[in-house]
């Protein structure tokens, strides 16, 4: 049988080390024994931006970036999007299995009973400026939830944890919808538990003076699919933030607010907003070839193409594109779709992009759908944060139950000044002013 070890020879000392391999990895701590002398700290690994470091073991989401595969708990994303509701997928991500029918109803019911937010939290949201960015409102309001549920600090208590999970999944659409209404100067609409999860969200967003809002079933189910696609994506920047802050045992509201803050960045959840900006700049289908040439000359970036882990078509992008067709039957076609499709057609035939393995990612088409549905671009990241709340919570739970995890604390390679001393005589101390 082949030995599952790595033979390392340190040319500084001539010593060799037989390091165990574990699931295709070497434990970074095994390098610490490699020293030039007993005083030496030992070898570390250097990996800015975690390009090749597994920070955890996880059984939630599987990605094969070369083949373009995404699975939640073993189920292909295509099957989940086709056959399941977002809340069932949420249950799957959090508890490992799809819920049986009875459990599914109970679960949806429990989530529904946590959609209301405290009136003081509503007042808190009213305090934002009229033009506050909805994502800033979302992040701040989620963190303010921490002050309403002090028992959430008991992160080791599994029962208490479950309640915070229900609260967060139930309340994030309400907070998102209030942020949206606030940006339009409209009164907030209370949740209505007679609706399903996505329908209720549409109701809170768009109900005006009618006695009963009727969500469009095609749009509600399209949004449900988009929520499934965005629910988790293993150790991305915001999941890593959730785990990092969670590892200090901050409560889930604070940890989740931190994760949402990471998502707000244009390199992460804000990317689909950038795609729309790019399509606006291109303007017409006939403008695509000239834009592609500009990209190739390095004068601008092709937004929505390429991904840190996918070196193939992002499987979510394919489903978003199909969902767009359904949405456009209701809303009419967003003219940007034609530009996007032409861009995709040209780029996928161009060796410049295929050699670099630049394929459309989930952000390429999602903004186009959201815009057709009536959302302004500054809401796009909030629409990402609602379903990703489930993924963050699943990652957080897994972290807390993992006996190997400790507070996250990377090392550094110090590149600053070596020891030096203040010149004597020392510069005169400025006296502290007394008011
Ligand atoms: C995500 O879904 O989180 C994004 O595609 C980013 C990532 O996975 O790195």
Coordinates of C-alpha atoms and ligand atoms in Angstrom, one line a residue:
X1 CA 0.0 0.0 0.0
X2 CA 1.2 3.5 -0.9
X3 CA 2.4 5.4 2.2
X4 CA 0.3 8.5 2.8
X5 CA 3.2 10.7 3.8
X6 CA 5.3 13.5 2.4
X7 CA 9.0 13.3 2.7
X8 CA 10.6 16.7 3.3
X9 CA 14.3 17.4 3.3
X10 CA 15.5 20.6 4.9
X11 CA 18.6 21.6 2.9
X12 CA 19.6 24.0 5.7
X13 CA 20.2 21.1 8.1
X14 CA 20.2 18.0 5.9
X15 CA 17.4 16.6 8.1
X16 CA 14.4 14.8 6.6
X17 CA 10.9 14.6 8.0
X18 CA 8.1 12.3 7.1
X19 CA 4.9 14.3 7.3
X20 CA 1.5 12.5 7.4
X21 CA -0.9 13.4 4.6
X22 CA -4.5 13.9 5.5
X23 CA -7.3 14.1 2.9
X24 CA -4.9 15.6 0.3
X25 CA -3.4 18.1 2.8
X26 CA -0.5 18.5 5.1
X27 CA -1.2 20.0 8.5
X28 CA 0.5 23.3 8.7
X29 CA 1.4 22.7 12.3
X30 CA 3.5 19.7 11.3
X31 CA 6.0 22.1 9.7
X32 CA 6.7 23.7 13.0
X33 CA 9.0 20.9 14.0
X34 CA 11.3 21.8 11.1
X35 CA 13.9 24.0 12.8
X36 CA 17.5 25.0 12.2
X37 CA 18.3 24.9 15.9
X38 CA 16.2 24.5 19.1
X39 CA 15.8 28.3 19.4
X40 CA 14.3 28.5 16.0
X41 CA 10.5 29.1 15.9
X42 CA 10.0 26.5 13.3
X43 CA 8.6 26.6 9.7
X44 CA 5.4 28.3 9.0
X45 CA 3.3 28.3 5.8
X46 CA 2.7 31.7 4.0
X47 CA -0.5 32.0 2.1
X48 CA -1.9 35.5 1.6
X49 CA -5.6 35.5 0.7
X50 CA -5.8 31.8 1.6
X51 CA -5.0 30.7 -2.0
X52 CA -4.2 27.2 -1.0
X53 CA -5.1 26.8 2.6
X54 CA -8.1 24.7 4.0
X55 CA -9.1 26.5 7.2
X56 CA -11.7 23.9 8.2
X57 CA -13.2 20.5 7.5
X58 CA -16.8 21.0 6.3
X59 CA -19.6 18.7 5.3
X60 CA -22.0 21.4 4.0
X61 CA -21.1 22.5 0.5
X62 CA -19.0 20.7 -2.1
X63 CA -17.5 22.5 -5.1
X64 CA -15.5 21.1 -7.9
X65 CA -14.3 24.2 -9.6
X66 CA -12.7 22.5 -12.5
X67 CA -15.8 20.6 -13.5
X68 CA -18.3 23.3 -12.5
X69 CA -20.0 21.2 -9.8
X70 CA -21.8 22.6 -6.8
X71 CA -23.6 20.4 -4.2
X72 CA -25.3 21.1 -0.9
X73 CA -25.0 18.1 1.4
X74 CA -24.4 15.9 -1.6
X75 CA -27.4 17.1 -3.7
X76 CA -26.6 18.8 -7.0
X77 CA -27.6 22.5 -7.1
X78 CA -29.6 21.9 -10.3
X79 CA -31.8 19.3 -8.6
X80 CA -32.4 21.4 -5.5
X81 CA -33.3 24.5 -7.6
X82 CA -35.7 22.4 -9.7
X83 CA -37.5 20.5 -7.0
X84 CA -37.1 22.1 -3.6
X85 CA -38.2 25.3 -1.8
X86 CA -35.7 27.7 -0.4
X87 CA -36.8 26.9 3.2
X88 CA -36.3 23.1 2.6
X89 CA -32.8 23.8 1.3
X90 CA -32.2 26.0 4.3
X91 CA -33.1 23.0 6.5
X92 CA -30.9 20.8 4.5
X93 CA -27.9 23.1 4.9
X94 CA -28.4 23.6 8.6
X95 CA -29.3 20.0 9.6
X96 CA -27.9 17.8 6.9
X97 CA -31.0 16.3 5.4
X98 CA -34.0 17.5 3.4
X99 CA -37.0 17.6 5.8
X100 CA -39.9 15.1 5.4
X101 CA -43.2 16.7 4.5
X102 CA -44.5 17.1 8.0
X103 CA -41.2 18.5 9.3
X104 CA -41.0 20.8 6.3
X105 CA -44.4 22.4 7.2
X106 CA -43.4 22.8 10.8
X107 CA -40.1 24.3 9.9
X108 CA -41.7 26.9 7.6
X109 CA -44.2 27.6 10.3
X110 CA -41.5 28.2 12.9
X111 CA -39.5 30.5 10.6
X112 CA -42.7 32.4 9.8
X113 CA -43.3 33.0 13.5
X114 CA -40.1 35.0 13.7
X115 CA -40.6 37.4 10.9
X116 CA -41.7 40.4 13.1
X117 CA -39.1 42.8 14.5
X118 CA -39.3 44.7 17.7
X119 CA -40.9 48.2 17.2
X120 CA -37.8 49.8 18.7
X121 CA -35.7 48.1 15.9
X122 CA -38.2 49.6 13.4
X123 CA -37.6 53.0 15.0
X124 CA -33.9 52.4 14.9
X125 CA -34.2 51.9 11.1
X126 CA -36.3 55.0 10.8
X127 CA -33.3 57.0 12.1
X128 CA -31.2 56.4 9.0
X129 CA -30.8 59.2 6.5
X130 CA -33.3 59.0 3.6
X131 CA -30.6 58.1 1.2
X132 CA -28.8 55.5 3.4
X133 CA -27.4 52.5 1.4
X134 CA -29.7 49.6 2.1
X135 CA -26.7 47.3 2.7
X136 CA -25.4 49.6 5.4
X137 CA -28.8 49.6 7.0
X138 CA -29.0 45.8 6.8
X139 CA -25.6 45.3 8.5
X140 CA -26.3 47.8 11.3
X141 CA -29.8 46.5 12.0
X142 CA -28.7 42.9 12.1
X143 CA -26.0 43.8 14.6
X144 CA -28.5 45.8 16.6
X145 CA -30.6 42.6 17.0
X146 CA -27.8 41.5 19.4
X147 CA -29.0 44.0 21.9
X148 CA -32.6 42.6 21.9
X149 CA -31.5 39.0 22.5
X150 CA -28.7 39.0 25.1
X151 CA -29.2 35.2 25.7
X152 CA -27.7 34.7 22.2
X153 CA -24.3 35.2 23.8
X154 CA -24.5 31.6 25.2
X155 CA -23.2 30.3 21.9
X156 CA -22.4 26.9 23.4
X157 CA -26.1 26.3 24.3
X158 CA -27.5 24.3 21.3
X159 CA -31.1 25.0 22.2
X160 CA -30.5 28.8 22.4
X161 CA -28.6 28.6 19.2
X162 CA -31.6 27.1 17.4
X163 CA -33.8 30.0 18.4
X164 CA -31.3 32.6 17.1
X165 CA -31.1 30.7 13.9
X166 CA -34.9 30.8 13.5
X167 CA -35.0 34.5 14.4
X168 CA -32.3 35.4 11.9
X169 CA -33.8 33.5 9.0
X170 CA -37.2 34.9 9.9
X171 CA -36.2 38.5 10.3
X172 CA -33.6 39.1 7.6
X173 CA -36.3 39.6 4.8
X174 CA -38.2 42.0 7.1
X175 CA -35.1 44.1 7.7
X176 CA -34.2 43.9 4.0
X177 CA -37.7 45.0 3.0
X178 CA -37.8 47.8 5.5
X179 CA -34.4 49.1 4.2
X180 CA -35.8 49.1 0.7
X181 CA -39.0 50.9 1.7
X182 CA -36.9 53.4 3.7
X183 CA -34.9 54.2 0.6
X184 CA -38.1 55.0 -1.2
X185 CA -39.7 57.0 1.6
X186 CA -42.5 54.4 1.9
X187 CA -44.1 53.2 5.1
X188 CA -42.9 49.8 6.3
X189 CA -45.3 46.8 5.7
X190 CA -45.6 44.3 8.5
X191 CA -44.9 40.7 7.7
X192 CA -48.0 38.6 6.9
X193 CA -47.6 35.0 8.0
X194 CA -50.3 33.7 5.6
X195 CA -47.7 34.0 2.9
X196 CA -44.8 31.7 2.2
X197 CA -41.2 33.0 2.8
X198 CA -40.5 34.7 -0.6
X199 CA -44.1 35.8 -1.1
X200 CA -44.1 37.5 2.2
X201 CA -40.9 39.2 1.2
X202 CA -42.5 40.5 -2.0
X203 CA -45.5 41.6 0.1
X204 CA -43.3 43.6 2.5
X205 CA -41.5 45.2 -0.5
X206 CA -44.3 46.1 -2.8
X207 CA -47.6 46.3 -1.1
X208 CA -49.1 49.7 -1.6
X209 CA -52.8 50.6 -0.7
X210 CA -54.4 47.4 -1.8
X211 CA -56.2 45.4 1.1
X212 CA -54.5 42.2 0.1
X213 CA -51.3 42.1 -2.0
X214 CA -51.1 39.3 -4.6
X215 CA -47.5 38.3 -5.2
X216 CA -46.8 37.2 -8.8
X217 CA -46.2 33.4 -8.5
X218 CA -43.6 33.3 -11.3
X219 CA -41.6 36.1 -9.6
X220 CA -42.0 34.5 -6.2
X221 CA -40.8 31.2 -7.4
X222 CA -37.9 32.8 -9.4
X223 CA -36.8 34.6 -6.3
X224 CA -37.0 31.3 -4.4
X225 CA -34.7 29.7 -6.9
X226 CA -32.3 32.6 -6.7
X227 CA -32.3 32.3 -2.9
X228 CA -31.4 28.6 -3.3
X229 CA -28.5 29.4 -5.6
X230 CA -27.1 32.0 -3.2
X231 CA -27.6 30.1 0.1
X232 CA -24.1 28.8 0.6
X233 CA -20.8 28.6 -1.2
X234 CA -18.4 27.0 1.2
X235 CA -15.4 29.1 2.5
X236 CA -16.0 32.3 0.6
X237 CA -14.9 35.7 2.1
X238 CA -18.1 36.3 4.1
X239 CA -18.4 32.7 5.4
X240 CA -14.8 32.9 6.5
X241 CA -15.7 36.2 8.3
X242 CA -18.6 34.5 10.0
X243 CA -16.3 31.8 11.2
X244 CA -13.6 34.1 12.2
X245 CA -15.8 36.4 14.3
X246 CA -17.8 33.4 15.5
X247 CA -14.6 31.7 16.7
X248 CA -14.2 34.5 19.3
X249 CA -17.7 33.4 20.5
X250 CA -19.3 36.7 19.5
X251 CA -23.1 36.2 19.4
X252 CA -24.6 35.2 16.0
X253 CA -26.1 38.6 15.3
X254 CA -22.7 40.3 15.6
X255 CA -21.0 37.5 13.7
X256 CA -23.6 37.6 11.0
X257 CA -23.4 41.4 10.7
X258 CA -19.7 41.1 10.2
X259 CA -20.2 38.5 7.5
X260 CA -22.8 40.7 5.8
X261 CA -20.3 43.6 5.9
X262 CA -17.8 41.4 4.0
X263 CA -20.5 40.6 1.5
X264 CA -21.1 44.3 0.9
X265 CA -17.7 44.6 -0.8
X266 CA -17.7 45.0 -4.6
X267 CA -15.3 42.1 -5.0
X268 CA -17.8 39.8 -3.2
X269 CA -21.6 40.3 -3.1
X270 CA -21.5 43.7 -4.7
X271 CA -20.2 42.3 -8.0
X272 CA -23.5 42.0 -9.8
X273 CA -24.0 45.8 -9.3
X274 CA -20.7 46.2 -11.2
X275 CA -21.9 44.0 -14.0
X276 CA -24.9 46.3 -14.6
X277 CA -22.6 49.3 -14.6
X278 CA -20.4 47.5 -17.3
X279 CA -23.5 46.7 -19.4
X280 CA -24.6 50.3 -19.2
X281 CA -21.1 51.4 -20.3
X282 CA -21.2 49.0 -23.3
X283 CA -24.7 50.4 -24.2
X284 CA -25.6 48.3 -27.2
X285 CA -25.0 44.9 -28.7
X286 CA -22.9 46.4 -31.4
X287 CA -20.6 47.9 -28.7
X288 CA -19.6 44.5 -27.4
X289 CA -16.7 43.7 -29.8
X290 CA -15.0 47.0 -29.1
X291 CA -15.5 46.5 -25.3
X292 CA -14.0 43.0 -25.5
X293 CA -10.9 44.4 -27.3
X294 CA -10.6 47.0 -24.5
X295 CA -10.6 44.2 -21.9
X296 CA -7.9 42.3 -23.9
X297 CA -5.7 45.5 -24.0
X298 CA -6.0 45.6 -20.2
X299 CA -7.9 48.9 -20.2
X300 CA -10.9 47.6 -18.3
X301 CA -12.2 44.5 -16.5
X302 CA -14.8 42.0 -17.7
X303 CA -17.1 41.9 -14.7
X304 CA -19.1 38.8 -13.8
X305 CA -16.5 36.5 -15.5
X306 CA -14.0 34.3 -13.7
X307 CA -14.1 33.1 -10.1
X308 CA -11.5 32.1 -7.5
X309 CA -12.7 28.5 -7.4
X310 CA -14.5 27.9 -10.7
X311 CA -12.3 27.3 -13.7
X312 CA -15.4 26.4 -15.7
X313 CA -18.9 27.7 -16.1
X314 CA -20.3 28.6 -12.6
X315 CA -23.3 26.1 -12.4
X316 CA -25.4 28.8 -10.7
X317 CA -25.0 31.1 -13.7
X318 CA -26.6 28.6 -16.0
X319 CA -29.7 28.3 -13.7
X320 CA -29.9 32.1 -13.3
X321 CA -29.9 32.4 -17.1
X322 CA -32.8 29.9 -17.4
X323 CA -34.7 31.6 -14.5
X324 CA -34.3 35.0 -16.3
X325 CA -36.3 33.6 -19.2
X326 CA -39.2 32.9 -16.9
X327 CA -39.0 36.3 -15.2
X328 CA -38.9 38.1 -18.5
X329 CA -42.2 36.5 -19.6
X330 CA -43.7 38.5 -16.8
X331 CA -41.6 41.6 -16.7
X332 CA -40.7 41.9 -20.4
X333 CA -37.1 41.5 -21.5
X334 CA -34.4 43.6 -19.8
X335 CA -32.5 45.0 -22.9
X336 CA -29.3 44.4 -21.0
X337 CA -29.8 40.7 -21.5
X338 CA -29.0 40.9 -25.2
X339 CA -25.8 42.7 -24.5
X340 CA -24.9 40.2 -21.8
X341 CA -25.6 37.2 -24.1
X342 CA -23.5 38.7 -26.9
X343 CA -20.7 39.3 -24.5
X344 CA -20.8 35.8 -23.3
X345 CA -21.0 34.4 -26.9
X346 CA -17.9 36.4 -28.0
X347 CA -15.9 35.8 -24.8
X348 CA -16.5 32.0 -24.8
X349 CA -15.2 31.8 -28.4
X350 CA -12.2 33.9 -27.7
X351 CA -9.0 32.1 -26.8
X352 CA -7.9 35.0 -24.6
X353 CA -10.7 34.3 -22.2
X354 CA -10.9 30.5 -22.5
X355 CA -7.1 30.2 -21.9
X356 CA -7.5 32.2 -18.7
X357 CA -10.5 30.0 -17.8
X358 CA -12.8 33.0 -17.6
X359 CA -16.4 31.9 -17.7
X360 CA -19.6 33.6 -16.5
X361 CA -20.2 33.5 -12.8
X362 CA -23.4 33.8 -10.8
X363 CA -23.2 37.6 -10.8
X364 CA -23.2 37.9 -14.5
X365 CA -27.0 37.4 -15.0
X366 CA -28.4 37.9 -11.4
X367 CA -28.4 41.7 -11.6
X368 CA -30.2 41.6 -14.9
X369 CA -33.1 39.6 -13.3
X370 CA -33.2 41.7 -10.2
X371 CA -33.4 44.9 -12.2
X372 CA -36.2 43.4 -14.4
X373 CA -38.1 42.6 -11.2
X374 CA -37.9 46.2 -10.2
X375 CA -35.0 46.4 -7.8
X376 CA -32.5 49.2 -7.9
X377 CA -28.8 48.1 -8.0
X378 CA -28.1 49.1 -4.4
X379 CA -30.6 46.4 -3.2
X380 CA -28.8 43.6 -5.1
X381 CA -26.4 42.7 -2.3
X382 CA -29.2 42.8 0.3
X383 CA -31.0 40.2 -1.9
X384 CA -27.8 38.1 -1.7
X385 CA -27.6 38.5 2.1
X386 CA -31.1 37.1 2.8
X387 CA -30.4 33.5 1.6
X388 CA -26.7 33.6 2.5
X389 CA -27.8 34.1 6.1
X390 CA -28.6 30.4 6.0
X391 CA -25.1 29.5 4.8
X392 CA -23.5 31.7 7.3
X393 CA -25.5 30.1 10.1
X394 CA -24.7 26.6 8.9
X395 CA -21.0 27.4 8.8
X396 CA -21.2 29.0 12.3
X397 CA -22.9 25.9 13.8
X398 CA -20.4 23.6 12.2
X399 CA -17.6 25.8 13.6
X400 CA -19.0 25.7 17.1
X401 CA -19.4 21.9 17.0
X402 CA -15.9 21.3 15.7
X403 CA -13.6 20.3 18.5
X404 CA -10.5 21.2 16.4
X405 CA -11.5 24.8 16.0
X406 CA -10.2 27.6 18.3
X407 CA -10.2 31.4 18.0
X408 CA -8.9 32.2 14.5
X409 CA -5.5 33.8 14.8
X410 CA -3.2 33.7 11.8
X411 CA 0.5 34.3 12.0
X412 CA 2.5 36.9 10.1
X413 CA 5.9 37.4 8.6
X414 CA 7.2 40.5 10.3
X415 CA 8.8 42.9 7.8
X416 CA 9.2 46.0 9.9
X417 CA 12.2 47.4 11.8
X418 CA 14.4 45.2 13.9
X419 CA 14.9 46.3 17.5
X420 CA 15.9 50.0 17.8
X421 CA 16.0 52.6 20.6
X422 CA 14.8 56.1 20.9
X423 CA 17.7 58.5 20.4
X424 CA 19.1 60.1 23.6
X425 CA 18.4 62.7 24.6
X426 CA 14.8 61.7 23.9
X427 CA 12.6 64.3 22.1
X428 CA 10.8 66.5 24.7
X429 CA 7.5 65.0 25.9
X430 CA 4.6 67.3 25.0
X431 CA 2.7 67.9 28.3
X432 CA -0.9 66.6 28.3
X433 CA -3.3 69.5 28.1
X434 CA -5.7 69.8 31.1
X435 CA -9.1 71.2 30.2
Ligands
LIG1 C1 -20.1 33.3 -3.3 O1 -21.2 32.8 -3.7 O2 -19.9 33.5 -2.1 C2 -19.2 33.9 -4.4 O3 -19.3 33.3 -5.6 C3 -17.8 34.1 -3.9 C4 -17.0 32.9 -3.6 O4 -17.5 31.8 -3.5 O5 -15.8 33.1 -3.4

